[in-house]
mmCIF file of C-alpha atoms in Angstrom:
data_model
loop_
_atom_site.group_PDB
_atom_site.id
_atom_site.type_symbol
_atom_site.label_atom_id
_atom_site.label_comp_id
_atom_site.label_asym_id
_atom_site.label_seq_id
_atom_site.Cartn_x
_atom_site.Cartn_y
_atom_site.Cartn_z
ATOM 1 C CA UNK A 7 44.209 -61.169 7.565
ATOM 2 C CA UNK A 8 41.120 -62.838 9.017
ATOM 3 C CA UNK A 9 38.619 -63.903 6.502
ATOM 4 C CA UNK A 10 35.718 -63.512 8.450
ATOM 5 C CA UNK A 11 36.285 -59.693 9.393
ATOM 6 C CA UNK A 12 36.725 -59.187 5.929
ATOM 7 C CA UNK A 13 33.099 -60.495 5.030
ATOM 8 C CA UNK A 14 32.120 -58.238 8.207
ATOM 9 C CA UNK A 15 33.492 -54.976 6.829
ATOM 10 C CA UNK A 16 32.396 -56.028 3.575
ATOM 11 C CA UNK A 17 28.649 -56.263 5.060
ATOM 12 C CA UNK A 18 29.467 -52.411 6.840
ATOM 13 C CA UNK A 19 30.377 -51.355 2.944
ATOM 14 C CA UNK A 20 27.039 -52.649 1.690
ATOM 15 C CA UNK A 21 25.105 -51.319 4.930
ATOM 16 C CA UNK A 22 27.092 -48.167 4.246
ATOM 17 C CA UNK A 23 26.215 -47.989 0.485
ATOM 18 C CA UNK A 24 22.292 -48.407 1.194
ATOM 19 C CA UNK A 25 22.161 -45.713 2.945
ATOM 20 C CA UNK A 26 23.974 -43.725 0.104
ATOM 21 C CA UNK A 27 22.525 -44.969 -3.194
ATOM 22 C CA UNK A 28 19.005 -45.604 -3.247
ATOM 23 C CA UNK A 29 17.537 -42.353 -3.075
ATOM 24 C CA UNK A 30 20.092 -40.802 -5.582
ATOM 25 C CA UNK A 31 18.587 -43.698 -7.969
ATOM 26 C CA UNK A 32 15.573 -43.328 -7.125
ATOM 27 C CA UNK A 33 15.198 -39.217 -6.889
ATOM 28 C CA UNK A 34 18.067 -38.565 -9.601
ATOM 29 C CA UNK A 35 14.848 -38.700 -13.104
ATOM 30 C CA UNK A 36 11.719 -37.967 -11.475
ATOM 31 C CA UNK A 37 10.009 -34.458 -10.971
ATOM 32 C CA UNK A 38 8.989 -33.878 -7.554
ATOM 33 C CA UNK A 39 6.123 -32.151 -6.357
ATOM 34 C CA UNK A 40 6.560 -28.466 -5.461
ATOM 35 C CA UNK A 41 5.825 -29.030 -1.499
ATOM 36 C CA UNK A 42 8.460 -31.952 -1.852
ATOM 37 C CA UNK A 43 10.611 -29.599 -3.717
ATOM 38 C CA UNK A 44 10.281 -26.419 -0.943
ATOM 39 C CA UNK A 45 11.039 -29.921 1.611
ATOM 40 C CA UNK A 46 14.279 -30.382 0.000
ATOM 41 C CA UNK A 47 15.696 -26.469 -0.144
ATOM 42 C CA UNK A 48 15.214 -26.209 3.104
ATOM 43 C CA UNK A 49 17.351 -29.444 3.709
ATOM 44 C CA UNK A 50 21.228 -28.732 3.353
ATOM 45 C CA UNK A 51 20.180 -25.680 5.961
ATOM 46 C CA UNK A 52 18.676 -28.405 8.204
ATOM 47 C CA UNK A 53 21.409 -30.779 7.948
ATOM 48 C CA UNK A 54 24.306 -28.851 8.271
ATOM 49 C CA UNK A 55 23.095 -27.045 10.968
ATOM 50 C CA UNK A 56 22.169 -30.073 13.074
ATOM 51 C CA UNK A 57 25.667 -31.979 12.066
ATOM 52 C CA UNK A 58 27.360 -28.427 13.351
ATOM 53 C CA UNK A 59 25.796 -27.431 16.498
ATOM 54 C CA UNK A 60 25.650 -30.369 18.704
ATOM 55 C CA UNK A 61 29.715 -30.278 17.658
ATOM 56 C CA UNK A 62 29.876 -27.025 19.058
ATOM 57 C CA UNK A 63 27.734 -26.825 22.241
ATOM 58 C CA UNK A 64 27.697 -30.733 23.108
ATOM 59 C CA UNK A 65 30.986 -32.309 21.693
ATOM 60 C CA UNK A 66 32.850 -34.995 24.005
ATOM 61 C CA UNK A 67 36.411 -34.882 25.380
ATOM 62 C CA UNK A 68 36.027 -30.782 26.232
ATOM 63 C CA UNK A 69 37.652 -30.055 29.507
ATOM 64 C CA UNK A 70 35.435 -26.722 29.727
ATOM 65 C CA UNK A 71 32.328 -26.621 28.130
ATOM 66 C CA UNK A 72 31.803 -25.757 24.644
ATOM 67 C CA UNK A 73 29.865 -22.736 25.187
ATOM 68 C CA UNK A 74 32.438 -21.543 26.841
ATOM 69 C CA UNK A 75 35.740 -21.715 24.642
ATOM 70 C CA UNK A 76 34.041 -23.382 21.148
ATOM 71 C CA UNK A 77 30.714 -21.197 20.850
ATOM 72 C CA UNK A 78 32.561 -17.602 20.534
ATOM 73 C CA UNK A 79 35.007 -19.538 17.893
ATOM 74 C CA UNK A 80 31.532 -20.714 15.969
ATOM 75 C CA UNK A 81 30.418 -16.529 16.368
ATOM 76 C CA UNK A 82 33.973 -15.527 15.372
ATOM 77 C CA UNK A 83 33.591 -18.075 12.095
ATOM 78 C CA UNK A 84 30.275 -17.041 11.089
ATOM 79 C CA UNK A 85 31.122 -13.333 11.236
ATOM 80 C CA UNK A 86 34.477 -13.719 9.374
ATOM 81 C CA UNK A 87 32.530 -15.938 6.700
ATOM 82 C CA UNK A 88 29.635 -13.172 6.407
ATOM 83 C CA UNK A 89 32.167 -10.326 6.009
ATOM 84 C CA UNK A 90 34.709 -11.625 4.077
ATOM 85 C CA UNK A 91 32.935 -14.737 2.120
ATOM 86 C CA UNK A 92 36.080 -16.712 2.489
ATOM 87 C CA UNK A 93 35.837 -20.374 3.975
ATOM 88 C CA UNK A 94 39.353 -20.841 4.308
ATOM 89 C CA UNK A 95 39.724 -17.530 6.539
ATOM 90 C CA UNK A 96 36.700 -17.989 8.505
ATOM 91 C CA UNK A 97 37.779 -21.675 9.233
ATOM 92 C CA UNK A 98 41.398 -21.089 10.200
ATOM 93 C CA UNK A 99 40.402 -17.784 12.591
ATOM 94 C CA UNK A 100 37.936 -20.191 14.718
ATOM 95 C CA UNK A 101 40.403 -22.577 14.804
ATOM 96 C CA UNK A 102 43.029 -20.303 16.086
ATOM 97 C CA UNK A 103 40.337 -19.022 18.870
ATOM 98 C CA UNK A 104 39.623 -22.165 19.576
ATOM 99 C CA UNK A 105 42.421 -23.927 20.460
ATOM 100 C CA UNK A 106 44.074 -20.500 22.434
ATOM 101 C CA UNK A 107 40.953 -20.337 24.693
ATOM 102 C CA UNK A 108 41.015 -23.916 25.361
ATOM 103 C CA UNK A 109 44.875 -23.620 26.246
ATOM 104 C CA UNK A 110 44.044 -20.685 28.539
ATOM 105 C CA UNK A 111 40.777 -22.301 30.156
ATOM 106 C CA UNK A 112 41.272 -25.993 29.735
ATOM 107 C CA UNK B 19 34.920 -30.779 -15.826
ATOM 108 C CA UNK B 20 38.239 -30.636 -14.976
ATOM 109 C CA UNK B 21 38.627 -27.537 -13.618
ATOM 110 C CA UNK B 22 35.437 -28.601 -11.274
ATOM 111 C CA UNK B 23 37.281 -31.939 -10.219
ATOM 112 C CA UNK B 24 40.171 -29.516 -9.155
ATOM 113 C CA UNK B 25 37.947 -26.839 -7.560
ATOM 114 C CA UNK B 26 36.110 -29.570 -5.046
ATOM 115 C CA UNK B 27 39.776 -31.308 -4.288
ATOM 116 C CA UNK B 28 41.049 -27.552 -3.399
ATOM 117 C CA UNK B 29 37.908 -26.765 -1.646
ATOM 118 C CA UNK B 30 38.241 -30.056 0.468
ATOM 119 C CA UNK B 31 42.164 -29.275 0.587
ATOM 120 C CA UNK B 32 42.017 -25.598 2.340
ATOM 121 C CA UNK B 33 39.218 -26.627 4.866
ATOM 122 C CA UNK B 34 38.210 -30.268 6.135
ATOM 123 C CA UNK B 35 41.079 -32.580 5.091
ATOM 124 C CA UNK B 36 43.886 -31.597 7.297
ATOM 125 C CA UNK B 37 41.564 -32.646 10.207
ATOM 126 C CA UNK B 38 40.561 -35.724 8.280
ATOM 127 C CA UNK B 39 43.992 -36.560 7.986
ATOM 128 C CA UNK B 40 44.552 -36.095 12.233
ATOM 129 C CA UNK B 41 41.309 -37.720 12.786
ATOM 130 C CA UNK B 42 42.201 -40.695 10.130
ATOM 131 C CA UNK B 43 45.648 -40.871 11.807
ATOM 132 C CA UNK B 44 43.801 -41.126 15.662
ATOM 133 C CA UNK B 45 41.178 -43.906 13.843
ATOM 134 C CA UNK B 46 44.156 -45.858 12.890
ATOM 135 C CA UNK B 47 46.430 -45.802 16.321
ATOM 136 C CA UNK B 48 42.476 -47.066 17.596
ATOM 137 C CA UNK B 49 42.285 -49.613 15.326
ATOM 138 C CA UNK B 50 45.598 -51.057 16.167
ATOM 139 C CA UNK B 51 44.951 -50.720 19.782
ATOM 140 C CA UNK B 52 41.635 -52.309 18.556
ATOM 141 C CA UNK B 53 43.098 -55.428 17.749
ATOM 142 C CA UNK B 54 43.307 -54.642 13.588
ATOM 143 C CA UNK B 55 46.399 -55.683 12.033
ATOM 144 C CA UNK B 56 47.694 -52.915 9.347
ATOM 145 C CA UNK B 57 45.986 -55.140 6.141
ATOM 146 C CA UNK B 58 42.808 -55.214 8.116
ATOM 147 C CA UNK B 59 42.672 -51.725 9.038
ATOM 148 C CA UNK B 60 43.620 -50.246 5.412
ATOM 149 C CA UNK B 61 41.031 -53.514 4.425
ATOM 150 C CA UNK B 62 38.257 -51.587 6.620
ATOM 151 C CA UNK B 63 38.734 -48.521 5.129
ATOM 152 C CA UNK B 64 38.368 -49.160 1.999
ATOM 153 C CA UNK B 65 35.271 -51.465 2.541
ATOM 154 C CA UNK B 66 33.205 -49.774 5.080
ATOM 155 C CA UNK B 67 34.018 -45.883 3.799
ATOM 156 C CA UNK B 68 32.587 -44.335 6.584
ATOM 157 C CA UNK B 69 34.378 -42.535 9.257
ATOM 158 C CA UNK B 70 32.095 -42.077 12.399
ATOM 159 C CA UNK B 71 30.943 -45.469 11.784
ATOM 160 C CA UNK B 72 34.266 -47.125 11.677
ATOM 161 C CA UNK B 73 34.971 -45.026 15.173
ATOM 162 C CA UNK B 74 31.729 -46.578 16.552
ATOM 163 C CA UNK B 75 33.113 -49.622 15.030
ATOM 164 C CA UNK B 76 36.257 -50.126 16.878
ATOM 165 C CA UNK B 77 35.132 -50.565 21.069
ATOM 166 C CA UNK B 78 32.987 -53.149 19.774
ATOM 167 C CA UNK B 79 35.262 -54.871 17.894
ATOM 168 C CA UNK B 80 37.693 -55.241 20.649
ATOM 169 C CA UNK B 81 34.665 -56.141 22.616
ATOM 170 C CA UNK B 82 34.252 -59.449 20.095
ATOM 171 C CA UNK B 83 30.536 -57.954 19.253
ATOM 172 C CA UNK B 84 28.908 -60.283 16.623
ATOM 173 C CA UNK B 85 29.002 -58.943 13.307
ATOM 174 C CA UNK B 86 25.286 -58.200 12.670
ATOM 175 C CA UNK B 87 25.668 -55.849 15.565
ATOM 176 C CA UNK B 88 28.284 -54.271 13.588
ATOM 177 C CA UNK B 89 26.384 -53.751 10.101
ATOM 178 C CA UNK B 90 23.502 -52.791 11.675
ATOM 179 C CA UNK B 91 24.796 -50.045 13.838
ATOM 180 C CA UNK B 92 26.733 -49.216 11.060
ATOM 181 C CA UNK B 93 23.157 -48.620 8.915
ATOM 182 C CA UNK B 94 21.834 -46.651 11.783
ATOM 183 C CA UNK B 95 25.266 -44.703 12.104
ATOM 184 C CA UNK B 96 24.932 -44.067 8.515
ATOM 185 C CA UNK B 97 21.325 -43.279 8.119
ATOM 186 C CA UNK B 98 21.571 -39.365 7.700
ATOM 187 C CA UNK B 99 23.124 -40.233 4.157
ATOM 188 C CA UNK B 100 19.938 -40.881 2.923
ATOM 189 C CA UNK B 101 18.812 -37.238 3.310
ATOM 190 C CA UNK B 102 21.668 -35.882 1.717
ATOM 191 C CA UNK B 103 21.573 -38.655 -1.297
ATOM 192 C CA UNK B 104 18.276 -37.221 -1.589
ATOM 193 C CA UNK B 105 19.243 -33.291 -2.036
ATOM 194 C CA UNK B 106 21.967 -34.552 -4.414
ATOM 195 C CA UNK B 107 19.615 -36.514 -6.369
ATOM 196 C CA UNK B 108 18.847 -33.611 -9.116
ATOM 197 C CA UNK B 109 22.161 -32.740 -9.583
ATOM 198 C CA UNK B 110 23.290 -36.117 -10.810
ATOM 199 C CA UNK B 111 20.228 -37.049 -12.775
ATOM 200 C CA UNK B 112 21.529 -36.306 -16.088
ATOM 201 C CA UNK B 113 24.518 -38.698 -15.288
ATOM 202 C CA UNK B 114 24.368 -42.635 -16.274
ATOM 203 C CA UNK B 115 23.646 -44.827 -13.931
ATOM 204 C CA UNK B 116 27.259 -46.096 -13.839
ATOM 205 C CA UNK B 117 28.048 -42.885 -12.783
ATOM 206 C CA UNK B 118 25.225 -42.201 -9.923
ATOM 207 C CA UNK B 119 26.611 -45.740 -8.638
ATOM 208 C CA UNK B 120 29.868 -44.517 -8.362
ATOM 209 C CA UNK B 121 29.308 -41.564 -6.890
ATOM 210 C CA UNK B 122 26.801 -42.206 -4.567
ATOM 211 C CA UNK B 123 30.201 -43.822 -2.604
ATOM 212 C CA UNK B 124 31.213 -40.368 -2.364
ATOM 213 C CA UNK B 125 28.059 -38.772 0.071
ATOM 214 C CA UNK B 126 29.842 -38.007 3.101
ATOM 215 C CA UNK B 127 28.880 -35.090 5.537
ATOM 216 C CA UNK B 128 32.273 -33.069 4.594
ATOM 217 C CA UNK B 129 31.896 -33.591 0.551
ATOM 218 C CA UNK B 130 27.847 -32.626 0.889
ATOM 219 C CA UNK B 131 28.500 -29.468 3.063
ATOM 220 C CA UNK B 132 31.035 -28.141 0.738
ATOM 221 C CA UNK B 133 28.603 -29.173 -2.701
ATOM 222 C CA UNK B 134 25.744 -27.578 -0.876
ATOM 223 C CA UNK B 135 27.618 -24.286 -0.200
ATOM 224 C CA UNK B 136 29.158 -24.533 -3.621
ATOM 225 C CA UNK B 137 26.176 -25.078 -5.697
ATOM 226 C CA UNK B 138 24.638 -21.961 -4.080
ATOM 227 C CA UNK B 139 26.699 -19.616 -5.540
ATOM 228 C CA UNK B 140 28.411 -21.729 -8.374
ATOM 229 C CA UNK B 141 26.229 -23.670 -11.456
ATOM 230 C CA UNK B 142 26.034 -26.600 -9.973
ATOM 231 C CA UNK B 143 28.182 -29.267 -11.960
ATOM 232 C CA UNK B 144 28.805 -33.411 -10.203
ATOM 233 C CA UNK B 145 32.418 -33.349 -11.117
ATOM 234 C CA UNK B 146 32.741 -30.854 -7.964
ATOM 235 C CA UNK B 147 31.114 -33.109 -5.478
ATOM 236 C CA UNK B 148 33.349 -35.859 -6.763
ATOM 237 C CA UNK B 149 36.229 -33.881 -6.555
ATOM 238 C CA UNK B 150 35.441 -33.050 -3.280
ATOM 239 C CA UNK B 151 34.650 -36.520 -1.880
ATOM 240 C CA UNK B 152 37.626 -38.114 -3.860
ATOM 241 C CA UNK B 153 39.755 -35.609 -1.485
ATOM 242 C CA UNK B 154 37.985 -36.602 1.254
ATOM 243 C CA UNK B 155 38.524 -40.316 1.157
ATOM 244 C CA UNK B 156 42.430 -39.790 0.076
ATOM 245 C CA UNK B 157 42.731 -38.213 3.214
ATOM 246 C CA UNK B 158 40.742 -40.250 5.260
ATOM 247 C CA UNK B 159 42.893 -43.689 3.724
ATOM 248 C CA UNK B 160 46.537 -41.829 4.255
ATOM 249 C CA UNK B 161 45.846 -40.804 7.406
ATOM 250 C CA UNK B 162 44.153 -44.053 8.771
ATOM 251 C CA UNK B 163 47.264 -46.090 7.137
ATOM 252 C CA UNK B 164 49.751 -43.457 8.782
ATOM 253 C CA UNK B 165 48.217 -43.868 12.193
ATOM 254 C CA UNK B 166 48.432 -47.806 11.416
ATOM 255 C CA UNK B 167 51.944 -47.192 11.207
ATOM 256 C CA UNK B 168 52.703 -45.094 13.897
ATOM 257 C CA UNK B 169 50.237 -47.300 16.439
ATOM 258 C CA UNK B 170 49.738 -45.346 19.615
ATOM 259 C CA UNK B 171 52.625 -42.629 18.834
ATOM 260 C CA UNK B 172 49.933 -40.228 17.809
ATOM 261 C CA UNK B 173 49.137 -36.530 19.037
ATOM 262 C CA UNK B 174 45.587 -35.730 20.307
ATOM 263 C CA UNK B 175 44.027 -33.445 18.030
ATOM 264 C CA UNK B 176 41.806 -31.732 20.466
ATOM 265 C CA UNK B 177 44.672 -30.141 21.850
ATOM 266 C CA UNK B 178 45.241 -28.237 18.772
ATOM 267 C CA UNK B 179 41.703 -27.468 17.866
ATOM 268 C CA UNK B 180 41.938 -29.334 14.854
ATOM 269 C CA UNK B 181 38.522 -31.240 15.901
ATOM 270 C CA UNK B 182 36.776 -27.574 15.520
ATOM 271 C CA UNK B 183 37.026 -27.382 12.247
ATOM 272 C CA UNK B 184 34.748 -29.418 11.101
ATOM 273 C CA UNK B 185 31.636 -27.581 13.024
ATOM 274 C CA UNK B 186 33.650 -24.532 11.770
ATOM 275 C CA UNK B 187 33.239 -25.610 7.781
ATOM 276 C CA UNK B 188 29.790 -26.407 8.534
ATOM 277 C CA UNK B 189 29.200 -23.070 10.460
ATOM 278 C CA UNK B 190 31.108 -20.994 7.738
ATOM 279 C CA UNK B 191 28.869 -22.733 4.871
ATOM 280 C CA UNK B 192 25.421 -21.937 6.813
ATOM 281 C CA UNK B 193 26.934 -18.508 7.621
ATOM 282 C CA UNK B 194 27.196 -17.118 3.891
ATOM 283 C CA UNK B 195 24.056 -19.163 3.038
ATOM 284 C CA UNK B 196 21.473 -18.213 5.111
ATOM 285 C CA UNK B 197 20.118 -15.256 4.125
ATOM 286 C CA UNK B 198 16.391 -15.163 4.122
ATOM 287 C CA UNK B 199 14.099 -15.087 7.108
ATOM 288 C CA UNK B 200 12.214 -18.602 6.352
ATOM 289 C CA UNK B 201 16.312 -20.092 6.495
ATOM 290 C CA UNK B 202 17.126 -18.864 9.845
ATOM 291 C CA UNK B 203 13.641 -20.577 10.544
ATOM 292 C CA UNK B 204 14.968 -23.315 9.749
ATOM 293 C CA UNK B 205 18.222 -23.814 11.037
ATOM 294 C CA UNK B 206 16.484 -22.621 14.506
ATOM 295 C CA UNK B 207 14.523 -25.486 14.760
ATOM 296 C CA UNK B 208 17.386 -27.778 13.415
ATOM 297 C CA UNK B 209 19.744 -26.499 16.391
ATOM 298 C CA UNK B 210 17.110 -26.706 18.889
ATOM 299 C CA UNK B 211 16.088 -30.166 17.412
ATOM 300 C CA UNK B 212 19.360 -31.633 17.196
ATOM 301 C CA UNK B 213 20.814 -30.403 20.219
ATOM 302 C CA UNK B 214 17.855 -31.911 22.000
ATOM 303 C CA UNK B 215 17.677 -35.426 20.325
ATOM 304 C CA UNK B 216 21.773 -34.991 20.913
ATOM 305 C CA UNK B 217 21.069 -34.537 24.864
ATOM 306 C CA UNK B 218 18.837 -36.940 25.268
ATOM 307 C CA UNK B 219 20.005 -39.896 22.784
ATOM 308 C CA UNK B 220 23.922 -39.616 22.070
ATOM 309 C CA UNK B 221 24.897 -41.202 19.129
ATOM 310 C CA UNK B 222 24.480 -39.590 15.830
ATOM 311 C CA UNK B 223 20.098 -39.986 15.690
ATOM 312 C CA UNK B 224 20.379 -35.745 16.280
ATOM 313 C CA UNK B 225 21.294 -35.605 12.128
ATOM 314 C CA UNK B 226 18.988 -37.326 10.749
ATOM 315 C CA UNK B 227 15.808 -36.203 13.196
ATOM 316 C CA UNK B 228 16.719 -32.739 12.846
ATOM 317 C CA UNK B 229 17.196 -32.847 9.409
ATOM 318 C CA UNK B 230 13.986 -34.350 8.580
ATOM 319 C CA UNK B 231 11.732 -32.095 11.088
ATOM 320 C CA UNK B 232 13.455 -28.664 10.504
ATOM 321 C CA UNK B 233 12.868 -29.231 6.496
ATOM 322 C CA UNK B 234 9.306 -29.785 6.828
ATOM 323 C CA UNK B 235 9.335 -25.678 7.708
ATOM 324 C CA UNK B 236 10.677 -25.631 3.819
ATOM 325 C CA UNK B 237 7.132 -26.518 2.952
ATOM 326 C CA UNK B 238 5.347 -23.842 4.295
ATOM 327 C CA UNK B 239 8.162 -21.101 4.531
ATOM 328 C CA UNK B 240 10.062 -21.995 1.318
ATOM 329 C CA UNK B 241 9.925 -19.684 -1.949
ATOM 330 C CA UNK B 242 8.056 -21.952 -3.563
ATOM 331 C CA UNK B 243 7.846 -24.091 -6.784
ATOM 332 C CA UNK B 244 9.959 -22.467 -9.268
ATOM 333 C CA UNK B 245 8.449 -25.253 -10.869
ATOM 334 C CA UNK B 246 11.413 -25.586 -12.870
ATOM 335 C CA UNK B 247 13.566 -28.657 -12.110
ATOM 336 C CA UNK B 248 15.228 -28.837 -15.877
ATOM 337 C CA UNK B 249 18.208 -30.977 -14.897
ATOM 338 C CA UNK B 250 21.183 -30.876 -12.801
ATOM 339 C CA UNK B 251 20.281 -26.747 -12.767
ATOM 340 C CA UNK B 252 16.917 -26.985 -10.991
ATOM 341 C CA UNK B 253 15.458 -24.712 -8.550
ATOM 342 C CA UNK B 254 16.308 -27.210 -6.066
ATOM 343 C CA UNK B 255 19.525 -25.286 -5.117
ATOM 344 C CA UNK B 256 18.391 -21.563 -5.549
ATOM 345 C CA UNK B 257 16.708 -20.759 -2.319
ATOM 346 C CA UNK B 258 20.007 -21.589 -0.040
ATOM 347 C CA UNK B 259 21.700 -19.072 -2.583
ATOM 348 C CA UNK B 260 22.425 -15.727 -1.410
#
């Protein structure tokens, strides 16, 4: 075990952790004002959808395009977690159409 | 508590972690590839806790980068945390500080997308999120140390479209969320945001642009100020409710 890489992915942790901590210290006792409030509903919408797109439309390694076998999975998902509220279901029936219309286009 | 702990593990169980497993199990055949021997790699894990940036990690390891190029691309890899430390903020306020230290460890883009969707629906309790990210790192450790083991022996997991579901949690959360017209607002200008930044930069800058641009809509468009932020229970999580 090299001692230096250690001290280097010790360094990453603490990198890591100020990304993590600060604001949950520093937002976790104070009220915010309301326009700062409205900022942060709108949020989780904002982030998940831009960690879950570019995945879809742009991710690396596809032979086809994603549009092409990953977008109607993404449809498929959001309709199956609409109708039947279940994540689990939703999931597992994008996966499904994912993977067979990569096997038959790839 | 306890049955919240169990309800974020089995959450995390039924939808992200078998493809944190796979991916943790590819990371770990890298790693070995990378030059890691199985100490350092389990050592890496448990130091750096952060997936994408201990991919981004491993070509420039191998490439004998110095290592303030590695924590600081590791910051910058890591920066959308901040945003979604921030929306957790409210929800851990009534905790000690001990306890906001501890699990602040535990923000991670899988364990907030499932405490988001949860605390939509569900009265928002911590012991959720931290059963959720405790899941989350489990299975990001065994499979990293199993792919250590098994070095290069490993299968691809694009081939069984196990890397589609983690857009697919992500879709499935914003699908039974979004519900009024100021959300779809929202996560319109987030797609076309990200997936522009995405084009045109790589790397993971899409997240936290997006995020911060597409939530400034929240100011004009949002319900707003319930005025009511009373604890862990504030207003903060209402509007993403059904």
């Amino acid at each position: 075990m090299r001692p230096g890489l250690l001290l280097t992915f010790a360094a990453m942790g603490v990198a890591t952790y100020l990304t993590r901590a600060p604001l949950v210290f520093a937002l976790a006792r104070r009220r915010l004002p309301d326009w700062l409030e409205r900022y942060f509903a709108a949020l989780p919408i904002a982030l998940i959808t831009a960690l879950a797109l570019p995945l879809v439309l742009l991710a690396p390694g596809n032979a086809v395009p994603g549009w092409v076998t990953d977008l109607p999975a993404a449809v498929v998902v959001a309709v199956l977690a609409r109708r039947t509220g279940h994540l689990l279901v939703a999931v597992a029936g994008g996966v499904v159409l994912a993977a067979v219309l990569r096997a038959l286009l790839g | 508590m306890r049955a919240e702990v169990w309800a974020g593990a089995r959450d995390a169980l039924t939808t992200v972690v078998p493809s944190i497993v796979a991916y943790g199990i590819v990371w770990g055949g890298l790693a070995r590839q990378a030059g890691l021997s199985l100490g350092e790699l389990v050592a890496m894990c448990l130091l750096v806790t952060a997936g994408t940036a201990q991919f981004v990690a491993l070509p420039m390891l191998q490439a004998g980068a110095p290592a303030w190029l590695l924590v600081v691309t590791t910051y910058v890899v890591n920066l959308r945390h901040y945003l979604m430390a921030a929306s957790l903020a409210p929800y851990v306020a009534h905790l000690s500080r001990g306890w906001q230290a501890l699990l602040a460890h535990g923000v991670t883009d899988e364990s907030y997308a499932l405490t988001m969707a949860r605390f939509a629906t569900h009265r928002p309790h911590p012991a959720y999120f931290a059963g959720s990210a405790a899941t989350t790192y489990l299975a990001w450790y065994i499979g990293a140390t199993a792919g250590g083991i098994l070095g290069g022996r490993i299968p691809d997991p694009h081939r069984y479209g196990l890397d589609f579901v983690f857009p697919a949690v992500f879709i499935a959360i914003l699908a039974r969320t979004i519900q009024a017209p100021w959300q779809w607002a929202v996560a319109g200008v987030s797609a076309l945001v990200a997936l522009a930044v995405k084009g045109a930069l790589g790397g993971t800058w899409h997240i936290a642009l997006a995020g911060l641009g597409a939530s400034a809509l929240g100011i004009w468009l949002a319900p707003g100020g319930s005025a009511s932020t009373t604890g862990p229970v504030g207003s903060r999580g209402e509007p993403i409710g059904p």
